[in-house]
Short mmCIF file of C-alpha atoms in Angstrom, two decimals:
data_model
loop_
_atom_site.label_atom_id
_atom_site.label_comp_id
_atom_site.label_asym_id
_atom_site.label_seq_id
_atom_site.Cartn_x
_atom_site.Cartn_y
_atom_site.Cartn_z
CA MET A 6 1.28 9.46 -23.47
CA LYS A 7 0.68 5.32 -22.55
CA LEU A 8 3.26 6.04 -20.79
CA ILE A 9 1.92 8.26 -18.26
CA PHE A 10 -0.70 6.32 -17.69
CA LEU A 11 1.09 3.53 -17.29
CA ALA A 12 3.76 5.44 -13.72
CA LEU A 13 -0.50 6.71 -13.27
CA PHE A 14 -1.51 2.82 -12.70
CA VAL A 15 1.72 1.35 -10.90
CA ILE A 16 1.31 4.47 -8.99
CA ALA A 17 -2.03 4.32 -8.27
CA CYS A 18 -2.52 0.44 -8.08
CA ASP A 19 0.66 -1.67 -7.93
CA GLY A 20 -0.90 -4.32 -5.71
CA SER A 21 0.67 -7.85 -6.33
CA HIS A 22 -0.11 -10.68 -5.05
CA ALA A 23 3.08 -12.30 -7.37
CA SER A 24 2.86 -15.75 -4.58
CA ASP A 25 0.27 -17.03 -5.01
CA CYS A 26 0.22 -16.49 -9.23
CA VAL A 27 -0.23 -19.71 -11.37
CA GLN A 28 1.71 -18.97 -14.85
CA ILE A 29 -0.19 -19.82 -18.23
CA ASP A 30 0.96 -20.51 -21.00
CA ALA A 31 -2.07 -18.94 -23.31
CA SER A 32 1.03 -17.58 -25.52
CA THR A 33 -1.24 -18.98 -28.84
CA CYS A 34 -5.13 -19.40 -29.44
CA ILE A 35 -6.09 -22.84 -29.23
CA GLY A 36 -9.90 -23.56 -30.67
CA PRO A 37 -12.27 -20.45 -31.18
CA PRO A 38 -10.95 -17.32 -28.80
CA PRO A 39 -13.47 -16.37 -25.74
CA SER A 40 -15.45 -13.37 -26.56
CA PHE A 41 -15.57 -10.01 -26.02
CA GLN A 42 -18.58 -9.25 -24.86
CA ASN A 43 -19.73 -12.08 -23.45
CA ASP A 44 -16.08 -13.60 -22.08
CA VAL A 45 -13.72 -11.13 -21.72
CA LEU A 46 -15.60 -8.19 -20.78
CA PRO A 47 -18.41 -9.30 -17.73
CA ILE A 48 -14.99 -9.95 -16.29
CA LEU A 49 -13.19 -7.45 -16.16
CA ASN A 50 -16.63 -5.45 -15.40
CA GLN A 51 -17.34 -7.46 -12.13
CA SER A 52 -12.76 -7.06 -11.18
CA CYS A 53 -11.37 -4.20 -12.74
CA ASN A 54 -13.84 -1.91 -13.77
CA GLN A 55 -15.40 -1.15 -9.96
CA ALA A 56 -11.82 1.03 -8.79
CA CYS A 57 -8.83 1.27 -10.47
CA HIS A 58 -10.35 1.46 -14.38
CA ASN A 59 -13.84 2.72 -14.92
CA GLY A 60 -12.62 5.20 -16.93
CA VAL A 61 -13.62 8.51 -14.05
CA THR A 62 -11.25 7.80 -11.47
CA GLY A 63 -9.43 4.62 -12.84
CA VAL A 64 -5.63 5.66 -14.77
CA TRP A 65 -6.97 3.73 -17.58
CA PRO A 66 -10.12 2.52 -18.61
CA LEU A 67 -11.33 -0.82 -19.76
CA THR A 68 -14.84 0.02 -20.33
CA ASN A 69 -15.13 -0.77 -24.33
CA TYR A 70 -13.42 -3.30 -26.34
CA GLN A 71 -11.39 -0.75 -27.88
CA ASP A 72 -10.18 0.71 -24.17
CA VAL A 73 -8.90 -2.87 -23.57
CA ALA A 74 -7.89 -3.74 -27.84
CA ASP A 75 -5.91 -0.48 -26.94
CA TRP A 76 -4.04 -1.74 -23.77
CA ALA A 77 -3.69 -5.67 -24.44
CA ASN A 78 -0.35 -6.00 -24.26
CA LEU A 79 -0.35 -3.89 -20.48
CA VAL A 80 -2.88 -5.62 -19.58
CA GLU A 81 -1.73 -9.17 -20.69
CA ALA A 82 1.64 -8.42 -18.78
CA ASP A 83 -0.01 -7.83 -15.82
CA MET A 84 -2.54 -10.35 -16.02
CA GLN A 85 0.63 -12.61 -16.03
CA THR A 86 1.87 -11.09 -12.88
CA CYS A 87 -1.26 -11.37 -11.24
CA SER A 88 -0.79 -7.80 -10.31
CA MET A 89 -4.12 -6.65 -11.61
CA PRO A 90 -6.52 -6.29 -9.41
CA PRO A 91 -4.93 -5.23 -7.13
CA VAL A 92 -4.40 -6.13 -3.93
CA PRO A 93 -4.30 -3.56 -1.45
CA GLU A 94 -1.64 -2.19 1.59
CA SER A 95 -4.07 -4.16 3.87
CA GLY A 96 -7.29 -5.55 4.40
CA PRO A 97 -9.24 -8.03 1.75
CA PRO A 98 -8.89 -7.29 -1.43
CA GLN A 99 -11.61 -5.31 -2.81
CA ALA A 100 -11.63 -7.43 -6.00
CA THR A 101 -9.74 -10.88 -7.45
CA ILE A 102 -9.76 -12.44 -10.32
CA THR A 103 -9.76 -16.09 -10.27
CA THR A 104 -6.72 -18.25 -12.71
CA THR A 105 -9.47 -19.24 -15.13
CA GLU A 106 -10.63 -15.27 -15.05
CA ARG A 107 -6.82 -14.64 -16.08
CA ALA A 108 -6.55 -17.08 -18.99
CA THR A 109 -9.89 -16.72 -20.22
CA ILE A 110 -8.51 -12.97 -20.86
CA MET A 111 -4.95 -14.10 -21.93
CA ARG A 112 -6.49 -15.86 -24.52
CA TRP A 113 -8.46 -12.76 -25.84
CA ILE A 114 -5.47 -11.21 -26.41
CA ALA A 115 -3.62 -14.62 -27.65
CA CYS A 116 -6.40 -14.57 -30.83
CA GLN A 117 -5.23 -10.83 -31.43
CA VAL A 118 -8.69 -9.59 -29.33
CA PRO A 119 -11.26 -10.42 -31.76
CA ASN A 120 -14.19 -7.76 -31.16
CA ASN A 121 -16.92 -10.42 -30.84
#
């Protein structure tokens, strides 16, 4: 089932800005983990849940802890390659995510996706 959603995600939301992508080493949990409620979810709500991942029109929802935890491996991969949020083929990006925000999400994942 996840493979079907992944395929739909690639088709519907593919848009990489890899040329501007700063590599982040967030492979280990350093310090206290970011808070899902206070740090991670606000980033996702601002940058991802407006379009592609809203649970209504999106290909896979990222609107609550369980959704994000279930898709953590794909979220991490997309954060690492800067393919999330996507960049449209023409026109300005509809949403952006900073390197610091990407690092926060990736560090939360490296800390074993705590429900905090």
